[in-house]
Coordinates of C-alpha atoms and ligand atoms in Angstrom, one line a residue:
Chain A
M210 CA -0.1 27.8 26.8
P211 CA 1.0 25.0 24.6
E212 CA 4.6 23.9 25.2
V213 CA 5.9 23.3 21.9
S214 CA 5.0 26.5 19.9
Q215 CA 8.4 27.6 19.2
Q216 CA 10.0 28.7 15.8
P217 CA 11.0 25.7 13.8
R218 CA 14.8 25.3 14.6
Q219 CA 17.5 24.3 11.9
P220 CA 17.4 20.6 11.5
A221 CA 20.4 18.7 12.0
E222 CA 21.6 16.7 9.1
L223 CA 20.1 13.0 9.4
P224 CA 23.0 10.1 9.4
P225 CA 21.7 7.6 7.0
V226 CA 21.0 4.2 7.7
G227 CA 22.1 0.8 6.5
R228 CA 24.0 0.4 3.1
E229 CA 22.6 1.6 -0.2
V230 CA 22.6 -1.2 -2.7
P231 CA 21.8 -1.0 -6.0
L232 CA 18.6 -2.3 -7.3
A233 CA 17.9 -3.4 -3.6
G234 CA 14.2 -2.4 -4.2
F235 CA 13.8 -4.7 -7.2
R236 CA 15.4 -7.6 -5.3
T237 CA 13.4 -7.1 -2.3
L238 CA 10.1 -7.1 -4.0
L239 CA 11.3 -10.1 -6.2
Y240 CA 12.4 -11.8 -2.9
K241 CA 9.2 -11.0 -1.1
E242 CA 7.3 -12.4 -4.0
V243 CA 8.9 -15.7 -4.1
L244 CA 8.9 -16.1 -0.7
R245 CA 5.2 -15.4 -0.7
F246 CA 4.2 -18.2 -2.8
W247 CA 7.3 -20.6 -1.5
K248 CA 6.0 -20.2 2.2
V249 CA 2.9 -21.9 1.3
A250 CA 4.4 -24.2 -1.5
F251 CA 2.0 -26.9 -0.4
Q252 CA -0.9 -25.1 -2.1
T253 CA 1.0 -23.2 -4.8
V254 CA 3.3 -25.7 -6.2
A255 CA 2.4 -29.4 -4.7
A256 CA -1.4 -29.0 -5.0
P257 CA -1.2 -28.1 -8.9
V258 CA 1.4 -30.7 -9.6
L259 CA -0.9 -33.1 -8.1
N260 CA -3.7 -31.9 -10.2
A261 CA -1.7 -32.4 -13.2
V262 CA -0.8 -36.0 -12.2
L263 CA -4.6 -36.7 -11.8
F264 CA -5.0 -35.7 -15.4
L265 CA -2.4 -37.8 -16.6
L266 CA -3.5 -41.0 -14.9
I267 CA -7.0 -40.4 -16.2
F268 CA -6.5 -39.4 -19.8
A269 CA -3.7 -41.2 -20.2
H270 CA -5.5 -44.4 -19.3
V271 CA -8.9 -43.4 -21.0
L272 CA -7.6 -41.9 -24.0
D273 CA -4.2 -43.8 -25.0
R274 CA -5.7 -45.7 -27.7
H275 CA -8.2 -43.2 -29.2
V276 CA -6.2 -40.1 -29.7
T277 CA -3.3 -39.6 -31.5
G278 CA 0.1 -37.1 -30.5
Y279 CA 2.7 -36.9 -33.0
G280 CA 3.1 -40.1 -35.2
E281 CA 5.0 -42.8 -33.3
V282 CA 5.2 -40.8 -29.9
D283 CA 3.4 -42.8 -27.5
Y284 CA 0.3 -40.9 -26.3
T285 CA 1.2 -40.7 -22.8
A286 CA 4.5 -39.2 -23.4
F287 CA 2.5 -36.7 -25.7
L288 CA 0.6 -35.5 -23.0
V289 CA 3.1 -35.1 -20.3
P290 CA 4.8 -31.8 -21.4
G291 CA 1.5 -30.6 -22.6
L292 CA 0.2 -31.1 -18.8
A293 CA 3.3 -29.4 -17.6
M294 CA 3.4 -26.3 -19.9
M295 CA -0.7 -26.1 -19.0
S296 CA 0.5 -26.4 -15.3
L297 CA 3.1 -23.8 -15.5
L298 CA 1.0 -21.3 -17.5
Q299 CA -1.8 -21.4 -15.2
N300 CA 0.4 -21.0 -12.0
A301 CA 2.4 -18.2 -13.6
F302 CA -0.9 -16.3 -14.0
A303 CA -2.3 -17.1 -10.5
N304 CA 0.9 -16.2 -9.0
S305 CA 1.0 -12.4 -10.2
S306 CA -2.7 -12.0 -10.1
S307 CA -3.5 -13.6 -6.7
S308 CA -0.5 -11.5 -5.1
L309 CA -1.7 -8.4 -6.5
I310 CA -5.6 -8.6 -5.7
Q311 CA -4.9 -9.8 -2.2
S312 CA -2.7 -6.7 -1.7
K313 CA -5.3 -4.6 -3.3
I314 CA -7.9 -6.0 -1.0
T315 CA -6.1 -6.0 2.2
G316 CA -5.0 -2.5 1.7
N317 CA -1.0 -3.7 2.0
I318 CA -0.2 -2.8 -1.5
V319 CA 0.6 0.6 -0.1
F320 CA 4.0 -1.0 1.3
V321 CA 5.0 -1.1 -2.4
L322 CA 3.5 2.1 -3.4
L323 CA 5.1 4.2 -0.9
P324 CA 8.6 3.3 -1.4
P325 CA 10.8 4.7 -4.4
L326 CA 10.1 1.7 -6.6
S327 CA 10.0 2.4 -10.4
Y328 CA 7.1 0.4 -12.2
R329 CA 9.9 -1.2 -14.2
E330 CA 11.2 -2.6 -11.0
F331 CA 7.6 -3.5 -9.9
Y332 CA 6.7 -5.3 -13.3
S333 CA 9.8 -7.2 -13.2
A334 CA 9.7 -8.4 -9.8
Y335 CA 6.2 -9.6 -10.4
V336 CA 6.6 -11.2 -13.5
I337 CA 10.0 -13.0 -12.8
A338 CA 8.4 -14.2 -9.4
S339 CA 5.3 -15.5 -11.4
V340 CA 7.7 -17.1 -14.2
L341 CA 9.6 -19.0 -11.1
R342 CA 6.6 -20.2 -9.7
G343 CA 5.5 -21.6 -13.2
L344 CA 8.5 -23.3 -13.4
F345 CA 8.8 -24.9 -10.3
V346 CA 5.3 -26.5 -11.1
G347 CA 6.1 -27.4 -14.7
A348 CA 9.4 -29.2 -13.6
G349 CA 7.3 -30.7 -10.7
V350 CA 4.7 -32.2 -13.2
L351 CA 7.7 -33.5 -15.2
L352 CA 9.3 -34.9 -12.2
V353 CA 6.5 -36.7 -10.9
S354 CA 5.5 -38.4 -14.3
I355 CA 9.1 -39.8 -14.8
P356 CA 7.7 -43.4 -13.4
F357 CA 4.9 -43.1 -15.8
V358 CA 6.5 -42.5 -19.0
H359 CA 9.9 -42.4 -20.8
L360 CA 10.2 -38.8 -22.0
P361 CA 13.3 -37.8 -24.7
L362 CA 15.0 -34.5 -23.9
A363 CA 15.6 -33.4 -27.6
H364 CA 16.3 -29.9 -27.2
P365 CA 16.2 -28.6 -23.4
L366 CA 16.9 -25.2 -24.5
W367 CA 14.0 -24.8 -26.3
I368 CA 12.0 -26.0 -23.4
L369 CA 13.4 -23.4 -21.3
A370 CA 12.9 -20.5 -23.5
F371 CA 9.2 -21.5 -24.0
G372 CA 8.6 -22.4 -20.3
V373 CA 10.3 -18.8 -19.5
L374 CA 8.5 -17.0 -22.2
G375 CA 5.2 -18.7 -21.6
G376 CA 5.4 -18.0 -17.9
A377 CA 6.5 -14.4 -18.8
F378 CA 3.3 -14.0 -20.9
L379 CA 0.9 -15.3 -18.2
G380 CA 2.8 -13.5 -15.2
S381 CA 2.2 -10.3 -17.4
L382 CA -1.3 -11.2 -18.0
G383 CA -1.7 -11.9 -14.3
V384 CA -0.4 -8.4 -13.5
I385 CA -3.2 -7.0 -15.8
A386 CA -5.9 -8.8 -14.1
G387 CA -4.8 -8.6 -10.7
I388 CA -4.5 -4.7 -11.2
Q389 CA -7.9 -4.7 -13.3
A390 CA -10.1 -7.0 -10.7
D391 CA -11.7 -5.2 -7.8
K392 CA -12.8 -8.4 -6.5
F393 CA -11.8 -12.1 -6.2
D394 CA -14.8 -13.2 -8.5
Q395 CA -13.9 -10.8 -10.9
L396 CA -10.6 -12.4 -11.1
A397 CA -12.0 -16.0 -11.1
A398 CA -14.0 -14.9 -14.2
F399 CA -10.8 -14.0 -16.0
Q400 CA -9.4 -17.1 -15.0
N401 CA -12.3 -19.3 -15.8
F402 CA -13.3 -17.8 -19.1
L403 CA -10.0 -17.0 -20.7
I404 CA -7.2 -18.6 -19.1
M405 CA -8.7 -22.1 -18.7
P406 CA -10.3 -22.5 -22.1
L407 CA -7.5 -21.0 -24.1
T408 CA -5.0 -23.4 -22.1
M409 CA -7.5 -26.2 -22.6
L410 CA -8.1 -25.9 -26.3
S411 CA -4.4 -25.2 -27.1
G412 CA -3.4 -28.7 -27.9
V413 CA -2.6 -29.8 -24.4
F414 CA -4.7 -33.2 -25.0
Y415 CA -4.4 -34.0 -28.9
S416 CA -2.1 -32.5 -31.7
I417 CA -4.3 -30.2 -33.6
H418 CA -3.5 -32.2 -36.8
S419 CA -6.2 -34.5 -35.2
L420 CA -8.9 -31.7 -35.4
P421 CA -11.0 -30.7 -38.7
P422 CA -9.6 -27.9 -40.7
L423 CA -11.9 -25.3 -39.2
W424 CA -10.8 -25.9 -35.8
Q425 CA -7.1 -26.0 -36.6
D426 CA -7.4 -22.6 -38.3
V427 CA -9.1 -21.5 -34.9
S428 CA -6.2 -23.3 -32.9
H429 CA -3.5 -21.1 -34.9
A430 CA -5.3 -18.0 -33.6
N431 CA -4.8 -19.3 -30.0
P432 CA -1.1 -18.1 -28.8
F433 CA -1.2 -20.9 -25.9
F434 CA -1.0 -23.2 -28.9
Y435 CA 2.3 -22.0 -30.1
M436 CA 3.6 -22.1 -26.5
I437 CA 2.8 -25.9 -25.7
D438 CA 3.6 -26.8 -29.3
G439 CA 7.2 -25.3 -28.9
F440 CA 7.4 -26.6 -25.7
R441 CA 6.8 -30.0 -26.8
Y442 CA 9.3 -29.5 -29.7
G443 CA 12.0 -29.3 -27.1
F444 CA 11.1 -32.8 -25.6
F445 CA 10.6 -34.4 -28.8
G446 CA 12.1 -32.5 -31.6
Q447 CA 8.9 -32.6 -33.6
S448 CA 5.8 -30.5 -33.6
D449 CA 2.9 -29.3 -35.5
V450 CA 4.5 -26.1 -36.5
S451 CA 8.1 -24.8 -36.9
P452 CA 9.4 -24.2 -33.4
W453 CA 11.0 -20.9 -35.0
L454 CA 7.5 -19.5 -35.9
S455 CA 6.1 -20.5 -32.2
L456 CA 9.2 -18.5 -30.9
A457 CA 8.3 -15.5 -33.2
V458 CA 4.4 -15.8 -32.1
V459 CA 5.2 -16.2 -28.2
G460 CA 8.1 -13.4 -28.3
F461 CA 5.7 -10.9 -30.1
C462 CA 3.0 -11.8 -27.8
F463 CA 4.9 -11.3 -24.8
V464 CA 6.7 -8.0 -25.9
A465 CA 3.3 -6.5 -27.0
L466 CA 1.5 -7.8 -23.7
A467 CA 4.8 -6.1 -21.7
V468 CA 4.4 -3.2 -23.4
L469 CA 0.7 -2.7 -22.8
T470 CA 1.4 -4.0 -19.0
L471 CA 4.1 -1.5 -18.9
A472 CA 2.1 1.3 -19.9
M473 CA -0.7 0.4 -17.4
L474 CA 2.0 0.5 -14.4
A475 CA 3.2 3.9 -15.8
R476 CA 0.1 5.5 -15.7
G477 CA -0.5 4.2 -12.3
Y478 CA -3.9 2.8 -13.6
K479 CA -6.3 1.6 -10.4
L480 CA -3.1 1.8 -8.7
R481 CA -2.5 5.2 -7.9
A482 CA -6.0 6.6 -8.5
Chain B
M33 CA 16.7 30.4 3.7
T34 CA 16.5 26.6 3.4
L35 CA 14.2 24.4 1.5
P36 CA 10.6 24.0 2.8
A37 CA 10.2 20.2 3.7
I38 CA 6.9 20.2 2.1
R39 CA 5.6 22.7 -0.4
I40 CA 2.0 22.3 -1.9
S41 CA 0.5 24.7 -4.3
G42 CA -3.0 24.7 -6.1
V43 CA -3.3 21.1 -5.3
T44 CA -6.9 19.9 -6.7
K45 CA -8.5 16.5 -6.7
R46 CA -12.2 15.7 -7.7
Y47 CA -13.6 12.3 -7.1
G48 CA -16.5 12.3 -9.7
A49 CA -18.9 15.1 -8.6
L50 CA -16.8 15.4 -5.3
Q51 CA -14.3 18.1 -5.0
A52 CA -11.9 16.4 -2.5
L53 CA -9.2 19.1 -2.6
G54 CA -10.2 22.5 -4.1
G55 CA -6.7 24.2 -4.4
V56 CA -4.6 23.7 -1.5
D57 CA -1.4 25.7 -1.0
L58 CA 0.8 24.9 2.0
E59 CA 4.4 25.2 3.0
I60 CA 5.9 23.3 6.0
E61 CA 9.4 24.1 7.1
Q62 CA 12.1 21.8 8.0
G63 CA 12.0 20.8 11.6
E64 CA 8.2 21.9 12.2
F65 CA 5.9 19.7 14.3
F66 CA 2.7 20.5 12.0
G67 CA -0.6 19.5 12.8
L68 CA -3.7 19.0 9.7
L69 CA -6.9 19.2 11.3
G70 CA -10.2 19.0 9.9
P71 CA -13.5 17.2 10.5
N72 CA -14.1 13.4 8.7
G73 CA -14.0 14.1 4.9
A74 CA -12.1 17.2 4.8
G75 CA -9.5 15.8 2.4
K76 CA -6.6 15.1 5.2
T77 CA -5.8 11.7 3.9
T78 CA -6.3 12.8 -0.1
L79 CA -3.8 15.4 0.5
I80 CA -1.5 13.0 2.2
S81 CA -2.0 10.3 -0.5
A82 CA -1.2 13.0 -3.2
L83 CA 2.2 13.8 -1.2
A84 CA 2.9 10.1 -1.1
G85 CA 2.3 9.7 -4.7
L86 CA -0.9 7.1 -4.0
V87 CA -3.3 9.6 -5.4
R88 CA -2.5 11.4 -8.8
P89 CA -3.8 15.3 -8.0
D90 CA -6.0 16.7 -10.9
G91 CA -3.6 20.0 -10.7
G92 CA -1.2 21.4 -8.7
T93 CA 2.3 20.1 -7.5
L94 CA 3.7 18.9 -4.3
E95 CA 7.3 18.8 -3.2
V96 CA 9.2 16.9 -0.5
M97 CA 12.6 18.5 0.4
G98 CA 12.5 20.3 -3.1
H99 CA 11.7 17.2 -4.9
D100 CA 8.6 17.0 -7.1
V101 CA 6.3 14.0 -6.0
V102 CA 5.7 13.3 -9.7
S103 CA 8.8 14.1 -11.8
D104 CA 11.4 13.1 -8.9
Y105 CA 9.4 10.6 -7.4
R106 CA 12.4 8.5 -6.3
N107 CA 14.1 11.2 -4.6
A108 CA 10.7 12.5 -2.7
R109 CA 9.7 9.1 -1.5
R110 CA 12.9 8.8 0.0
R111 CA 12.5 11.6 2.1
L112 CA 9.2 10.6 3.2
G113 CA 7.9 8.2 5.6
V114 CA 4.1 7.7 5.8
V115 CA 2.1 6.1 8.3
P116 CA -1.4 5.2 6.6
Q117 CA -4.8 5.9 8.7
E118 CA -6.1 2.3 7.6
L119 CA -4.7 -0.4 9.9
V120 CA -2.8 -2.7 6.9
F121 CA -0.5 -5.4 7.4
D122 CA 0.6 -8.4 5.5
P123 CA -0.3 -11.8 7.1
F124 CA 2.8 -13.6 5.3
F125 CA 5.6 -12.0 7.6
S126 CA 6.9 -11.4 11.0
V127 CA 7.4 -7.8 12.2
R128 CA 11.2 -8.1 11.7
E129 CA 10.7 -9.6 8.2
M130 CA 8.4 -6.9 7.4
L131 CA 10.7 -4.0 8.5
R132 CA 13.8 -5.8 6.7
I133 CA 11.4 -6.0 3.6
Q134 CA 10.4 -2.1 3.9
S135 CA 14.0 -1.2 4.0
G136 CA 15.0 -3.0 1.3
Y137 CA 12.2 -1.2 -0.7
F138 CA 13.8 1.8 0.0
G139 CA 17.3 0.5 -1.3
I140 CA 18.5 -0.1 2.1
R141 CA 20.6 -3.5 3.4
G142 CA 22.0 -4.2 6.7
N143 CA 19.6 -1.8 8.5
D144 CA 19.3 -3.9 11.7
D145 CA 20.8 -1.6 14.0
W146 CA 18.3 1.1 13.2
I147 CA 15.5 -1.3 13.1
D148 CA 16.3 -2.4 16.6
E149 CA 16.3 1.2 17.8
I150 CA 12.9 1.4 16.4
L151 CA 11.5 -1.4 17.7
A152 CA 12.9 -0.5 21.3
N153 CA 11.3 2.9 21.0
L154 CA 8.0 1.6 20.2
D155 CA 8.1 -1.3 22.6
L156 CA 8.0 -3.9 20.1
T157 CA 11.3 -5.8 20.7
A158 CA 9.5 -8.6 22.3
K159 CA 7.2 -8.9 19.4
A160 CA 10.0 -8.8 16.3
H161 CA 9.6 -12.5 15.8
Q162 CA 5.9 -12.7 15.8
N163 CA 3.7 -13.2 13.0
M164 CA 2.0 -9.8 12.0
R165 CA -1.7 -11.7 12.0
A166 CA -0.8 -12.4 15.9
L167 CA -0.7 -8.9 16.9
S168 CA -3.7 -6.8 18.3
G169 CA -4.7 -3.7 16.5
G170 CA -2.3 -1.2 18.3
M171 CA 0.5 -3.4 18.1
K172 CA -0.1 -3.5 14.4
R173 CA -0.5 0.3 14.4
R174 CA 2.8 0.8 15.9
V175 CA 4.4 -1.3 13.3
L176 CA 3.0 0.7 10.7
V177 CA 4.7 3.6 12.5
A178 CA 8.1 1.4 12.6
Q179 CA 7.7 0.7 8.6
A180 CA 7.1 4.3 7.9
L181 CA 10.6 5.1 9.9
V182 CA 13.0 2.2 8.5
H183 CA 14.5 4.4 6.0
R184 CA 15.0 7.3 8.5
P185 CA 13.2 9.7 6.4
P186 CA 13.5 13.6 7.1
V187 CA 9.8 14.1 6.6
I188 CA 7.4 11.8 8.7
V189 CA 3.3 11.9 8.1
L190 CA 1.3 10.3 10.6
D191 CA -2.2 10.1 9.4
E192 CA -4.4 9.5 12.9
P193 CA -1.7 7.4 14.2
T194 CA -3.6 7.0 17.8
A195 CA -6.8 5.9 16.7
G196 CA -7.4 2.6 18.7
V197 CA -4.1 3.0 20.6
D198 CA -4.3 2.7 24.4
V199 CA -2.9 5.7 26.8
E200 CA 0.2 4.2 27.7
L201 CA 1.2 3.6 24.1
R202 CA -0.1 7.2 23.1
Q203 CA 2.5 8.6 25.4
G204 CA 5.1 6.5 24.4
L205 CA 4.4 7.0 20.9
W206 CA 4.3 11.0 21.5
Q207 CA 7.7 10.7 23.5
F208 CA 9.2 9.0 20.5
I209 CA 7.9 11.2 17.8
R210 CA 9.1 14.3 19.8
K211 CA 12.5 12.9 20.0
L212 CA 12.5 12.3 16.4
N213 CA 11.4 16.1 16.0
R214 CA 14.3 17.1 18.1
D215 CA 16.5 14.8 16.3
G216 CA 15.5 17.1 13.3
H217 CA 12.8 15.3 11.5
T218 CA 9.6 17.2 10.1
I219 CA 6.6 15.9 11.5
V220 CA 3.0 16.2 9.9
L221 CA 0.4 15.0 11.9
T222 CA -3.8 14.5 11.6
T223 CA -5.8 13.8 14.4
H224 CA -9.2 14.2 15.9
Y225 CA -7.8 14.5 19.3
L226 CA -7.4 18.0 19.8
E227 CA -5.7 18.1 22.9
E228 CA -3.0 16.1 21.3
A229 CA -2.7 18.3 18.5
E230 CA -2.5 21.8 20.8
T231 CA 0.4 20.0 23.0
L232 CA 2.2 18.8 20.2
C233 CA 2.1 21.1 17.0
G234 CA 3.7 24.4 16.7
R235 CA 1.8 25.1 13.7
I236 CA -1.7 24.0 12.4
A237 CA -3.7 24.0 9.3
M238 CA -7.4 23.5 9.3
L239 CA -8.8 21.7 6.2
K240 CA -12.6 21.9 5.5
G241 CA -14.1 20.8 2.1
G242 CA -10.7 20.3 0.5
R243 CA -9.6 23.7 1.6
V244 CA -7.3 25.5 4.1
V245 CA -9.9 27.6 6.3
A246 CA -7.1 28.3 8.9
L247 CA -3.2 28.4 9.0
D248 CA -1.6 29.6 11.8
S249 CA 0.9 28.9 14.9
T250 CA -1.1 27.3 17.5
A251 CA -0.5 29.9 19.9
N252 CA -2.0 32.3 17.5
L253 CA -4.9 30.2 16.6
L254 CA -5.7 30.0 20.3
Q255 CA -5.6 33.9 20.9
R256 CA -7.0 35.0 17.6
F257 CA -10.3 33.1 17.9
A258 CA -11.0 31.5 21.1
T259 CA -12.7 33.4 24.0
H260 CA -12.2 32.9 27.6
T261 CA -15.2 31.9 29.4
L262 CA -16.3 32.2 32.9
S263 CA -18.9 29.5 34.0
V264 CA -20.9 30.3 37.3
R265 CA -23.7 28.2 39.1
V266 CA -26.1 30.8 40.7
E267 CA -29.3 30.8 42.5
R268 CA -31.2 32.5 40.2
P269 CA -30.3 31.7 36.6
E270 CA -32.6 34.1 34.9
I271 CA -30.6 36.9 36.5
A272 CA -27.5 35.6 35.1
A273 CA -29.3 35.4 31.8
S274 CA -30.4 38.7 31.6
L275 CA -26.8 39.6 32.0
G276 CA -25.6 37.8 28.7
G277 CA -25.1 34.4 30.4
V278 CA -26.1 31.4 28.0
N279 CA -27.1 28.0 29.4
G280 CA -24.2 25.6 29.6
E281 CA -24.1 21.9 30.6
A282 CA -25.7 20.8 34.0
G283 CA -27.2 24.2 35.0
W284 CA -23.9 26.2 34.8
M285 CA -24.4 29.7 32.9
E286 CA -21.5 30.9 30.7
F287 CA -20.1 34.3 29.8
A288 CA -17.8 34.6 27.1
F289 CA -15.2 37.5 27.4
E290 CA -12.0 38.5 25.5
S291 CA -9.6 39.5 28.4
Y292 CA -9.3 39.2 32.2
H293 CA -10.4 42.6 32.7
E294 CA -14.1 42.1 31.9
V295 CA -14.0 39.3 34.8
E296 CA -14.1 41.7 37.8
P297 CA -17.1 44.0 36.6
L298 CA -19.0 40.7 35.6
L299 CA -18.6 39.4 39.1
A300 CA -20.0 42.8 40.7
R301 CA -22.9 42.9 38.6
L302 CA -23.9 39.2 39.5
R303 CA -23.3 40.4 43.4
E304 CA -25.5 43.7 42.8
T305 CA -28.4 41.9 41.1
G306 CA -28.5 39.4 43.8
A307 CA -27.9 36.4 41.4
G308 CA -26.6 34.3 44.1
L309 CA -23.4 33.0 43.4
I310 CA -22.7 29.2 44.2
E311 CA -19.9 28.0 42.3
M312 CA -17.6 29.5 39.3
R313 CA -14.9 28.4 37.0
L314 CA -12.8 29.7 34.3
G315 CA -12.4 28.0 31.1
E316 CA -9.2 28.6 29.0
P317 CA -9.2 28.7 25.1
D318 CA -8.8 25.7 24.1
L319 CA -8.3 24.2 20.3
E320 CA -11.3 22.4 20.4
R321 CA -13.3 25.8 20.6
V322 CA -11.0 27.0 18.0
F323 CA -11.9 24.1 16.0
V324 CA -15.7 24.5 16.2
E325 CA -15.2 28.3 15.8
V326 CA -13.4 28.0 12.8
M327 CA -15.5 25.3 11.3
H328 CA -18.5 27.3 11.9
S329 CA -17.5 30.4 10.4
A330 CA -15.5 29.0 7.2
Ligands
ATP716 N1 -10.9 6.8 -3.6 C1 -12.1 7.5 -3.6 N2 -13.3 7.6 -4.4 C2 -14.0 8.3 -4.1 N3 -14.0 9.3 -3.1 C3 -13.2 9.4 -2.4 C4 -12.1 8.6 -2.6 N4 -11.2 8.6 -1.4 C5 -11.5 9.6 -0.7 N5 -12.9 10.1 -1.3 C6 -13.8 11.3 -0.8 O1 -13.0 12.5 -0.4 C7 -13.2 13.2 0.4 C8 -12.1 13.6 1.3 O2 -11.7 12.3 2.0 P1 -10.3 12.1 2.8 O3 -10.2 10.7 3.0 O4 -9.6 13.0 2.4 O5 -10.7 12.9 4.2 P2 -10.3 13.0 5.5 O6 -9.9 14.4 6.0 O7 -9.0 12.1 5.8 O8 -11.2 12.0 6.5 P3 -11.1 11.6 8.0 O9 -11.1 12.3 9.3 O10 -12.6 10.7 7.9 O11 -10.1 10.3 7.6 C9 -14.2 12.3 1.4 O12 -15.8 13.0 1.1 C10 -14.1 11.1 0.8 O13 -15.4 10.5 0.7
MG717 MG1 -8.5 10.5 6.8

């Protein structure tokens, strides 16, 4: 006879463990996401900084006398904030998207789906970690370029505002891409056919005033243009369009994307099938 | 009457043309050690996933300790610990880091006393600082069990926790799970090792094609479905066959019977007919037999 076929007994009250801390779930997920890239900072921060510096050396040398930035601003100086912002944006995207797709493919995404984390906590943790990685990389590019170029800092708060908002926009886009993609190559396609062209064609390497009118109009439809133009305004105090317009466009784009991403997460799209 | 630990009513789930769950109703009391059995693809993992909020059911409701897993998911998930069937791990962290992080996800800090206790019980103390990547499969499985317990959930669901685990750990694991059960945790277990389920579980549900096809205490299931067997080896098997014996393994003939009263007359007939008894043995009903019968008749 089986030895344990008795009636269920009245269960004892189980004593709680540890201390309950408000928002501990969100804070832990954020900590984990930051640790995830920080533990491999050589690949996630140092490598993209090196990349940007190579761009800087080559482009500044080749293009210095051919391309115009803003009026009297030296081209190399003009280029540096653009490269810093481009790296910031690309790495913010890479952070959330690669973290999510890795977790999905290895299956350890269940570790964040089983606990009582709300979809808002989930979203905030992934996006904030992405912003932080973007800021680290952006700051790295600026620091490394100090020996090559004199950069003014006209309005540091604008720099921070565009860095954070742009990073949040791309971090959010990374959440969508990471959830949508089932394989690494789908993610790579997203990166190569959307993120790369949009960042490259956003005025990183030139002022759009140097473009023919048609391409100027096209650039105005690219939200990345406003991110980079506004970011650059923080350094030079001049820009292709008003920083307030850029702030409005980038702010609006971020809010719209955040609403979309949160709606996806709330429905459990692809994560809770 | 206390709240049931788990209440599942009318749960359906469809994957395309496949009906993975076809209306499951199940109630599990607090303090039970409950077995969820069924062949591959029966829907056990899907049901557990629905309970854990990993899968959204198409219809029906699920509650953990009275909390709906969709509308009141925070309270439901705090009370539930799930050991997933797939052997998953996060290669970025050590065992202890992983358990601390998992505690944090459940809103808990300063949990090291309990973490130490879990590690000791699962024989993982020596591995606490190792990276997850460096652990063997069985060790990773233990960490999965540990992760499910960090928030000391009253309800613990283990989806095939002993797959790929060596004998020693199996014993150790069951000892620990039994202790948790004695301490008041409700345990739900799926396994394909039916002897395990037979000795551990007080009550059992059998699933087939997404439906519950049997639900009873283990003792009742053993009585209700299974028959005893008398196996004999005889000099003239054709005589045994004419008396209703069927061919069993390796030349043995098997007779099924309901009660021990039937044994003596049967042996008498074998003697009278000159079958020439060489060897005999009695087979107790076991869960494997019950399982096979239930799956055939369902
Ligand atoms: N994500 C999915 N997409 C499509 N079909 C699925 C999915 N998950 C499960 N199924 C199908 O649902 C059915 C039930 O699967 P489930 O994993 O619940 O079975 P199980 O009882 O846990 O089996 P096992 O003993 O092999 O673990 C199977 O036929 C399976 O193929
Ligand atoms: Mg399964």
